[in-house]
């Protein structure tokens, strides 16, 4: 297989035999004409398949090393479709600290259909093993927990899943196939919120499922068509466009994140930094064993709500907004945004405090980002 940087640069590229165009067109059509009775071009209706979406799906299958990949209207649409594989009475083991939207979906929606969930600490493989029961169908983890960036032992979990005959699903939004290919470690399903790093420009909502086994892929393909939460051609094209620069963006973003994490760790207003790219981080050594990078999300806890408010309200380059992975740096308060649906005591138990900040590092100059943070707090430290 070519280097992943080459695959990314060529994402969706295919010389048109008539015009010679090298960029995948946007096939903005709902339906396709048939050449004759009983004949089809291979495309019938865009919910079932669309050439632009198909180009994205085949590209993601190559990037993830999957039997097949499927593109959806959002990351949660992808997860919802995959969860529809299960039946009343089935059980899942899910890592604590997962994306708040995933937990809301499990606890408030699929629980009504009889799907049960056990949440276990992400860094304790033995806890996953203990939680498996005869009804367990899958283990679900994120390659890095959100927002504390805890590192799961993916090789150990893959071995556990295989030994207990359950599936392993990995949400790889934070690391992407550029830094990590979970299917190669033994995962069965990989989930991406393609709205984030894959598309990369804060202008697209999309989700991807990549599946290792052809039989399971066939089942998910059926559900994709049956449930209909598919990605439209415009957003498929934007995601393909974003993939072409993924390697360049991630290298820059990770480099800046490392510098910012080191700088934040030296600031008096910061109580704790969570970034597995730092050698002193609890998950650093484990992550290096199976991933090529630590990503570009830096979470940190500040010393007071007042400091938090200054950061949110006074920064000018760094926008206060949900989401992550785009070229612009964004700051998020998980307790008020991504994890607001959790009870306060549950947030505290998971370490999602009211003074925790999640910083999605963009491609700006690191000196300007540091200056933006410093300026936002100028004159405030002496008043505390």
GROMACS .gro file of C-alpha atoms in nm:
model
  384
    1UNK     CA    1   0.000   0.000   0.000
    2UNK     CA    2   0.130   0.352  -0.073
    3UNK     CA    3   0.232   0.578   0.214
    4UNK     CA    4  -0.074   0.720   0.388
    5UNK     CA    5   0.036   1.072   0.291
    6UNK     CA    6   0.008   0.969  -0.074
    7UNK     CA    7  -0.334   0.813  -0.019
    8UNK     CA    8  -0.452   1.133   0.145
    9UNK     CA    9  -0.319   1.359  -0.129
   10UNK     CA   10  -0.497   1.146  -0.389
   11UNK     CA   11  -0.826   1.124  -0.197
   12UNK     CA   12  -1.110   1.122  -0.448
   13UNK     CA   13  -0.881   1.198  -0.742
   14UNK     CA   14  -0.973   1.014  -1.060
   15UNK     CA   15  -0.917   1.135  -1.415
   16UNK     CA   16  -1.251   1.182  -1.586
   17UNK     CA   17  -1.231   0.987  -1.915
   18UNK     CA   18  -1.423   1.255  -2.103
   19UNK     CA   19  -1.302   1.586  -1.960
   20UNK     CA   20  -0.977   1.490  -1.787
   21UNK     CA   21  -1.094   1.655  -1.464
   22UNK     CA   22  -0.886   1.535  -1.168
   23UNK     CA   23  -1.124   1.644  -0.891
   24UNK     CA   24  -1.423   1.430  -0.799
   25UNK     CA   25  -1.742   1.604  -0.914
   26UNK     CA   26  -2.028   1.677  -0.678
   27UNK     CA   27  -2.307   1.452  -0.803
   28UNK     CA   28  -2.590   1.667  -0.671
   29UNK     CA   29  -2.873   1.442  -0.778
   30UNK     CA   30  -3.141   1.246  -0.599
   31UNK     CA   31  -3.193   0.981  -0.864
   32UNK     CA   32  -3.033   0.822  -1.171
   33UNK     CA   33  -3.187   0.724  -1.505
   34UNK     CA   34  -3.170   0.361  -1.616
   35UNK     CA   35  -3.041   0.287  -1.969
   36UNK     CA   36  -3.303   0.019  -2.038
   37UNK     CA   37  -3.555  -0.213  -1.880
   38UNK     CA   38  -3.383  -0.426  -1.616
   39UNK     CA   39  -3.054  -0.237  -1.651
   40UNK     CA   40  -2.875  -0.004  -1.410
   41UNK     CA   41  -2.562   0.207  -1.414
   42UNK     CA   42  -2.492   0.086  -1.061
   43UNK     CA   43  -2.658   0.394  -0.917
   44UNK     CA   44  -3.032   0.415  -0.867
   45UNK     CA   45  -3.115   0.652  -0.581
   46UNK     CA   46  -2.873   0.865  -0.379
   47UNK     CA   47  -2.986   0.732  -0.043
   48UNK     CA   48  -2.863   0.391  -0.155
   49UNK     CA   49  -2.548   0.515  -0.325
   50UNK     CA   50  -2.404   0.829  -0.480
   51UNK     CA   51  -2.076   0.853  -0.675
   52UNK     CA   52  -1.935   1.134  -0.459
   53UNK     CA   53  -2.020   0.953  -0.138
   54UNK     CA   54  -1.888   0.627  -0.283
   55UNK     CA   55  -1.554   0.796  -0.356
   56UNK     CA   56  -1.530   0.908   0.007
   57UNK     CA   57  -1.629   0.564   0.136
   58UNK     CA   58  -1.372   0.382  -0.077
   59UNK     CA   59  -1.105   0.632   0.029
   60UNK     CA   60  -1.183   0.581   0.397
   61UNK     CA   61  -1.178   0.202   0.355
   62UNK     CA   62  -0.823   0.227   0.220
   63UNK     CA   63  -0.714   0.469   0.492
   64UNK     CA   64  -0.857   0.255   0.773
   65UNK     CA   65  -0.766  -0.081   0.618
   66UNK     CA   66  -1.133  -0.181   0.620
   67UNK     CA   67  -1.343  -0.426   0.422
   68UNK     CA   68  -1.579  -0.132   0.370
   69UNK     CA   69  -1.651   0.215   0.503
   70UNK     CA   70  -1.983   0.398   0.520
   71UNK     CA   71  -2.050   0.773   0.529
   72UNK     CA   72  -2.330   0.924   0.737
   73UNK     CA   73  -2.490   1.261   0.798
   74UNK     CA   74  -2.307   1.299   1.133
   75UNK     CA   75  -2.092   1.104   1.376
   76UNK     CA   76  -2.397   1.035   1.591
   77UNK     CA   77  -2.588   0.915   1.284
   78UNK     CA   78  -2.305   0.668   1.224
   79UNK     CA   79  -2.313   0.546   1.585
   80UNK     CA   80  -2.694   0.525   1.587
   81UNK     CA   81  -2.691   0.312   1.275
   82UNK     CA   82  -2.425   0.080   1.414
   83UNK     CA   83  -2.608   0.043   1.746
   84UNK     CA   84  -2.912  -0.073   1.550
   85UNK     CA   85  -2.725  -0.401   1.498
   86UNK     CA   86  -2.823  -0.495   1.852
   87UNK     CA   87  -3.143  -0.637   1.997
   88UNK     CA   88  -3.350  -0.600   2.313
   89UNK     CA   89  -3.156  -0.751   2.603
   90UNK     CA   90  -2.813  -0.705   2.449
   91UNK     CA   91  -2.540  -0.550   2.663
   92UNK     CA   92  -2.245  -0.320   2.593
   93UNK     CA   93  -1.933  -0.238   2.792
   94UNK     CA   94  -1.843   0.126   2.733
   95UNK     CA   95  -1.547   0.329   2.853
   96UNK     CA   96  -1.622   0.606   3.100
   97UNK     CA   97  -1.539   0.950   2.971
   98UNK     CA   98  -1.680   0.885   2.627
   99UNK     CA   99  -1.822   1.170   2.421
  100UNK     CA  100  -2.126   1.310   2.599
  101UNK     CA  101  -2.341   1.271   2.289
  102UNK     CA  102  -2.262   0.901   2.273
  103UNK     CA  103  -2.354   0.854   2.639
  104UNK     CA  104  -2.677   1.051   2.590
  105UNK     CA  105  -2.765   0.830   2.294
  106UNK     CA  106  -2.703   0.513   2.493
  107UNK     CA  107  -2.869   0.624   2.817
  108UNK     CA  108  -3.166   0.820   2.686
  109UNK     CA  109  -3.248   0.661   2.350
  110UNK     CA  110  -3.128   0.304   2.306
  111UNK     CA  111  -3.201   0.217   2.668
  112UNK     CA  112  -3.570   0.251   2.577
  113UNK     CA  113  -3.522  -0.035   2.331
  114UNK     CA  114  -3.376  -0.265   2.594
  115UNK     CA  115  -3.006  -0.213   2.526
  116UNK     CA  116  -2.810  -0.211   2.854
  117UNK     CA  117  -2.471  -0.055   2.922
  118UNK     CA  118  -2.199  -0.091   3.183
  119UNK     CA  119  -1.952   0.198   3.208
  120UNK     CA  120  -1.600   0.114   3.325
  121UNK     CA  121  -1.278   0.314   3.377
  122UNK     CA  122  -1.103   0.353   3.043
  123UNK     CA  123  -0.756   0.270   3.180
  124UNK     CA  124  -0.852  -0.056   3.353
  125UNK     CA  125  -0.865  -0.357   3.115
  126UNK     CA  126  -0.957  -0.584   3.406
  127UNK     CA  127  -1.269  -0.375   3.464
  128UNK     CA  128  -1.376  -0.435   3.104
  129UNK     CA  129  -1.326  -0.809   3.151
  130UNK     CA  130  -1.526  -0.811   3.474
  131UNK     CA  131  -1.816  -0.623   3.314
  132UNK     CA  132  -1.865  -0.870   3.028
  133UNK     CA  133  -2.163  -1.099   3.074
  134UNK     CA  134  -2.336  -1.360   2.853
  135UNK     CA  135  -2.542  -1.086   2.686
  136UNK     CA  136  -2.247  -0.858   2.601
  137UNK     CA  137  -2.209  -0.790   2.230
  138UNK     CA  138  -1.943  -0.519   2.213
  139UNK     CA  139  -1.683  -0.312   2.394
  140UNK     CA  140  -1.684   0.055   2.293
  141UNK     CA  141  -1.391   0.288   2.361
  142UNK     CA  142  -1.238   0.604   2.220
  143UNK     CA  143  -0.875   0.608   2.110
  144UNK     CA  144  -0.834   0.896   2.355
  145UNK     CA  145  -1.105   0.972   2.608
  146UNK     CA  146  -1.291   1.299   2.578
  147UNK     CA  147  -1.199   1.538   2.734
  148UNK     CA  148  -0.931   1.403   2.973
  149UNK     CA  149  -0.732   1.221   2.702
  150UNK     CA  150  -0.693   0.900   2.896
  151UNK     CA  151  -0.536   0.620   2.693
  152UNK     CA  152  -0.705   0.279   2.666
  153UNK     CA  153  -0.491  -0.031   2.625
  154UNK     CA  154  -0.626  -0.109   2.280
  155UNK     CA  155  -0.410  -0.418   2.214
  156UNK     CA  156  -0.523  -0.568   2.546
  157UNK     CA  157  -0.887  -0.482   2.478
  158UNK     CA  158  -0.867  -0.634   2.130
  159UNK     CA  159  -0.731  -0.955   2.279
  160UNK     CA  160  -1.002  -0.952   2.546
  161UNK     CA  161  -1.278  -0.897   2.290
  162UNK     CA  162  -1.154  -1.183   2.076
  163UNK     CA  163  -1.122  -1.421   2.371
  164UNK     CA  164  -1.476  -1.342   2.490
  165UNK     CA  165  -1.632  -1.340   2.142
  166UNK     CA  166  -1.748  -0.979   2.152
  167UNK     CA  167  -1.682  -0.695   1.912
  168UNK     CA  168  -1.444  -0.406   1.979
  169UNK     CA  169  -1.552  -0.065   1.853
  170UNK     CA  170  -1.309   0.227   1.860
  171UNK     CA  171  -1.406   0.590   1.810
  172UNK     CA  172  -1.089   0.721   1.645
  173UNK     CA  173  -1.200   1.081   1.596
  174UNK     CA  174  -0.913   1.229   1.798
  175UNK     CA  175  -0.630   1.042   1.626
  176UNK     CA  176  -0.762   0.960   1.274
  177UNK     CA  177  -0.602   0.689   1.057
  178UNK     CA  178  -0.299   0.914   1.017
  179UNK     CA  179  -0.189   0.845   1.376
  180UNK     CA  180  -0.372   0.518   1.446
  181UNK     CA  181  -0.541   0.233   1.253
  182UNK     CA  182  -0.741   0.042   1.516
  183UNK     CA  183  -0.855  -0.231   1.275
  184UNK     CA  184  -0.492  -0.341   1.250
  185UNK     CA  185  -0.489  -0.388   1.627
  186UNK     CA  186  -0.795  -0.615   1.611
  187UNK     CA  187  -1.086  -0.373   1.638
  188UNK     CA  188  -1.401  -0.468   1.449
  189UNK     CA  189  -1.553  -0.125   1.389
  190UNK     CA  190  -1.393   0.219   1.375
  191UNK     CA  191  -1.604   0.532   1.419
  192UNK     CA  192  -1.508   0.881   1.304
  193UNK     CA  193  -1.680   1.210   1.349
  194UNK     CA  194  -1.557   1.327   1.010
  195UNK     CA  195  -1.677   1.677   1.100
  196UNK     CA  196  -1.354   1.706   1.298
  197UNK     CA  197  -1.003   1.636   1.164
  198UNK     CA  198  -1.099   1.444   0.851
  199UNK     CA  199  -1.293   1.734   0.696
  200UNK     CA  200  -1.090   1.974   0.904
  201UNK     CA  201  -1.236   2.316   0.825
  202UNK     CA  202  -1.533   2.352   1.064
  203UNK     CA  203  -1.770   2.362   0.767
  204UNK     CA  204  -1.901   2.006   0.746
  205UNK     CA  205  -2.103   1.762   0.956
  206UNK     CA  206  -2.026   1.399   0.870
  207UNK     CA  207  -1.965   1.056   1.021
  208UNK     CA  208  -1.782   0.741   0.909
  209UNK     CA  209  -1.802   0.374   1.005
  210UNK     CA  210  -1.516   0.150   0.890
  211UNK     CA  211  -1.563  -0.224   0.930
  212UNK     CA  212  -1.298  -0.499   0.930
  213UNK     CA  213  -1.517  -0.798   0.845
  214UNK     CA  214  -1.705  -0.825   0.515
  215UNK     CA  215  -2.007  -0.998   0.670
  216UNK     CA  216  -2.047  -0.730   0.937
  217UNK     CA  217  -1.994  -0.464   0.671
  218UNK     CA  218  -2.280  -0.612   0.470
  219UNK     CA  219  -2.511  -0.585   0.771
  220UNK     CA  220  -2.413  -0.222   0.833
  221UNK     CA  221  -2.453  -0.142   0.464
  222UNK     CA  222  -2.808  -0.274   0.481
  223UNK     CA  223  -2.881  -0.057   0.786
  224UNK     CA  224  -2.728   0.249   0.622
  225UNK     CA  225  -2.973   0.220   0.335
  226UNK     CA  226  -3.268   0.112   0.550
  227UNK     CA  227  -3.230   0.392   0.806
  228UNK     CA  228  -3.129   0.655   0.554
  229UNK     CA  229  -2.902   0.882   0.761
  230UNK     CA  230  -2.657   0.909   0.473
  231UNK     CA  231  -2.408   1.181   0.390
  232UNK     CA  232  -2.507   1.416   0.108
  233UNK     CA  233  -2.279   1.468  -0.194
  234UNK     CA  234  -2.183   1.825  -0.101
  235UNK     CA  235  -2.057   1.722   0.242
  236UNK     CA  236  -1.893   1.410   0.098
  237UNK     CA  237  -1.700   1.632  -0.142
  238UNK     CA  238  -1.598   1.872   0.136
  239UNK     CA  239  -1.472   1.579   0.342
  240UNK     CA  240  -1.271   1.446   0.046
  241UNK     CA  241  -1.128   1.794  -0.003
  242UNK     CA  242  -1.030   1.807   0.364
  243UNK     CA  243  -0.862   1.466   0.358
  244UNK     CA  244  -0.612   1.586   0.100
  245UNK     CA  245  -0.441   1.811   0.355
  246UNK     CA  246  -0.494   1.594   0.664
  247UNK     CA  247  -0.128   1.496   0.701
  248UNK     CA  248  -0.006   1.855   0.675
  249UNK     CA  249  -0.268   1.982   0.918
  250UNK     CA  250  -0.214   1.711   1.178
  251UNK     CA  251   0.162   1.750   1.180
  252UNK     CA  252   0.128   2.125   1.235
  253UNK     CA  253  -0.151   2.093   1.490
  254UNK     CA  254   0.030   1.829   1.694
  255UNK     CA  255   0.354   2.027   1.696
  256UNK     CA  256   0.169   2.335   1.821
  257UNK     CA  257  -0.025   2.130   2.077
  258UNK     CA  258   0.296   1.991   2.226
  259UNK     CA  259   0.441   2.340   2.264
  260UNK     CA  260   0.118   2.476   2.413
  261UNK     CA  261   0.087   2.186   2.656
  262UNK     CA  262   0.442   2.244   2.780
  263UNK     CA  263   0.379   2.617   2.816
  264UNK     CA  264   0.047   2.570   2.996
  265UNK     CA  265   0.211   2.334   3.244
  266UNK     CA  266   0.438   2.618   3.353
  267UNK     CA  267   0.163   2.876   3.409
  268UNK     CA  268   0.047   2.960   3.763
  269UNK     CA  269  -0.321   2.970   3.663
  270UNK     CA  270  -0.311   2.607   3.539
  271UNK     CA  271  -0.363   2.330   3.795
  272UNK     CA  272  -0.333   2.030   3.562
  273UNK     CA  273  -0.262   1.961   3.193
  274UNK     CA  274  -0.401   1.656   3.016
  275UNK     CA  275  -0.208   1.577   2.698
  276UNK     CA  276  -0.064   1.230   2.624
  277UNK     CA  277   0.209   1.381   2.410
  278UNK     CA  278   0.385   1.499   2.727
  279UNK     CA  279   0.636   1.245   2.862
  280UNK     CA  280   0.503   1.296   3.215
  281UNK     CA  281   0.143   1.218   3.113
  282UNK     CA  282   0.010   0.893   3.261
  283UNK     CA  283  -0.081   0.751   2.919
  284UNK     CA  284   0.225   0.866   2.725
  285UNK     CA  285   0.423   0.543   2.732
  286UNK     CA  286   0.123   0.322   2.650
  287UNK     CA  287   0.010   0.541   2.360
  288UNK     CA  288   0.356   0.531   2.201
  289UNK     CA  289   0.330   0.152   2.186
  290UNK     CA  290   0.046   0.152   1.933
  291UNK     CA  291  -0.007   0.504   1.793
  292UNK     CA  292   0.209   0.729   1.581
  293UNK     CA  293   0.105   1.052   1.753
  294UNK     CA  294  -0.087   1.206   2.040
  295UNK     CA  295  -0.312   1.441   1.845
  296UNK     CA  296  -0.384   1.807   1.901
  297UNK     CA  297  -0.633   1.832   2.187
  298UNK     CA  298  -0.496   1.986   2.506
  299UNK     CA  299  -0.722   1.981   2.809
  300UNK     CA  300  -0.632   2.169   3.124
  301UNK     CA  301  -0.784   2.270   3.454
  302UNK     CA  302  -0.757   2.631   3.562
  303UNK     CA  303  -0.749   2.761   3.918
  304UNK     CA  304  -1.090   2.931   3.931
  305UNK     CA  305  -1.414   2.999   3.752
  306UNK     CA  306  -1.297   3.359   3.720
  307UNK     CA  307  -0.991   3.251   3.523
  308UNK     CA  308  -1.212   3.033   3.308
  309UNK     CA  309  -1.444   3.323   3.233
  310UNK     CA  310  -1.154   3.547   3.132
  311UNK     CA  311  -1.020   3.282   2.895
  312UNK     CA  312  -1.358   3.232   2.736
  313UNK     CA  313  -1.457   3.596   2.708
  314UNK     CA  314  -1.128   3.773   2.639
  315UNK     CA  315  -0.945   3.553   2.388
  316UNK     CA  316  -0.968   3.686   2.035
  317UNK     CA  317  -0.799   3.424   1.816
  318UNK     CA  318  -0.931   3.124   2.006
  319UNK     CA  319  -1.308   3.100   1.966
  320UNK     CA  320  -1.539   2.968   2.238
  321UNK     CA  321  -1.725   2.701   2.044
  322UNK     CA  322  -1.806   2.332   2.044
  323UNK     CA  323  -1.634   2.089   1.809
  324UNK     CA  324  -1.267   2.027   1.743
  325UNK     CA  325  -1.020   1.932   1.474
  326UNK     CA  326  -1.056   2.234   1.246
  327UNK     CA  327  -0.788   2.472   1.128
  328UNK     CA  328  -0.910   2.736   1.375
  329UNK     CA  329  -0.834   2.686   1.744
  330UNK     CA  330  -1.145   2.639   1.957
  331UNK     CA  331  -1.193   2.640   2.333
  332UNK     CA  332  -1.467   2.437   2.499
  333UNK     CA  333  -1.592   2.403   2.857
  334UNK     CA  334  -1.700   2.036   2.870
  335UNK     CA  335  -1.912   2.078   3.185
  336UNK     CA  336  -2.124   2.339   3.005
  337UNK     CA  337  -2.114   2.195   2.654
  338UNK     CA  338  -2.013   1.843   2.552
  339UNK     CA  339  -2.095   1.684   2.890
  340UNK     CA  340  -2.376   1.914   3.004
  341UNK     CA  341  -2.628   1.630   2.982
  342UNK     CA  342  -2.452   1.440   3.264
  343UNK     CA  343  -2.556   1.490   3.625
  344UNK     CA  344  -2.315   1.724   3.812
  345UNK     CA  345  -2.200   1.446   4.046
  346UNK     CA  346  -2.130   1.217   3.749
  347UNK     CA  347  -1.927   1.489   3.577
  348UNK     CA  348  -1.723   1.544   3.892
  349UNK     CA  349  -1.666   1.171   3.931
  350UNK     CA  350  -1.532   1.154   3.575
  351UNK     CA  351  -1.305   1.453   3.636
  352UNK     CA  352  -1.509   1.690   3.420
  353UNK     CA  353  -1.499   1.981   3.662
  354UNK     CA  354  -1.643   2.329   3.618
  355UNK     CA  355  -1.292   2.467   3.562
  356UNK     CA  356  -1.183   2.213   3.299
  357UNK     CA  357  -1.103   2.353   2.955
  358UNK     CA  358  -1.061   2.161   2.629
  359UNK     CA  359  -0.850   2.336   2.368
  360UNK     CA  360  -0.863   2.213   2.009
  361UNK     CA  361  -0.540   2.340   1.859
  362UNK     CA  362  -0.557   2.477   1.505
  363UNK     CA  363  -0.286   2.571   1.258
  364UNK     CA  364  -0.220   2.925   1.383
  365UNK     CA  365   0.130   3.025   1.491
  366UNK     CA  366   0.190   2.898   1.843
  367UNK     CA  367   0.333   3.235   1.947
  368UNK     CA  368   0.004   3.403   1.857
  369UNK     CA  369  -0.200   3.147   2.050
  370UNK     CA  370   0.015   3.193   2.359
  371UNK     CA  371  -0.011   3.569   2.326
  372UNK     CA  372  -0.390   3.541   2.296
  373UNK     CA  373  -0.411   3.346   2.622
  374UNK     CA  374  -0.169   3.580   2.799
  375UNK     CA  375  -0.357   3.888   2.683
  376UNK     CA  376  -0.691   3.745   2.796
  377UNK     CA  377  -0.556   3.716   3.151
  378UNK     CA  378  -0.349   4.035   3.155
  379UNK     CA  379  -0.397   4.222   3.481
  380UNK     CA  380  -0.624   3.952   3.620
  381UNK     CA  381  -0.364   3.736   3.795
  382UNK     CA  382  -0.267   4.016   4.032
  383UNK     CA  383  -0.632   4.057   4.140
  384UNK     CA  384  -0.692   3.694   4.232
   0.00000   0.00000   0.00000
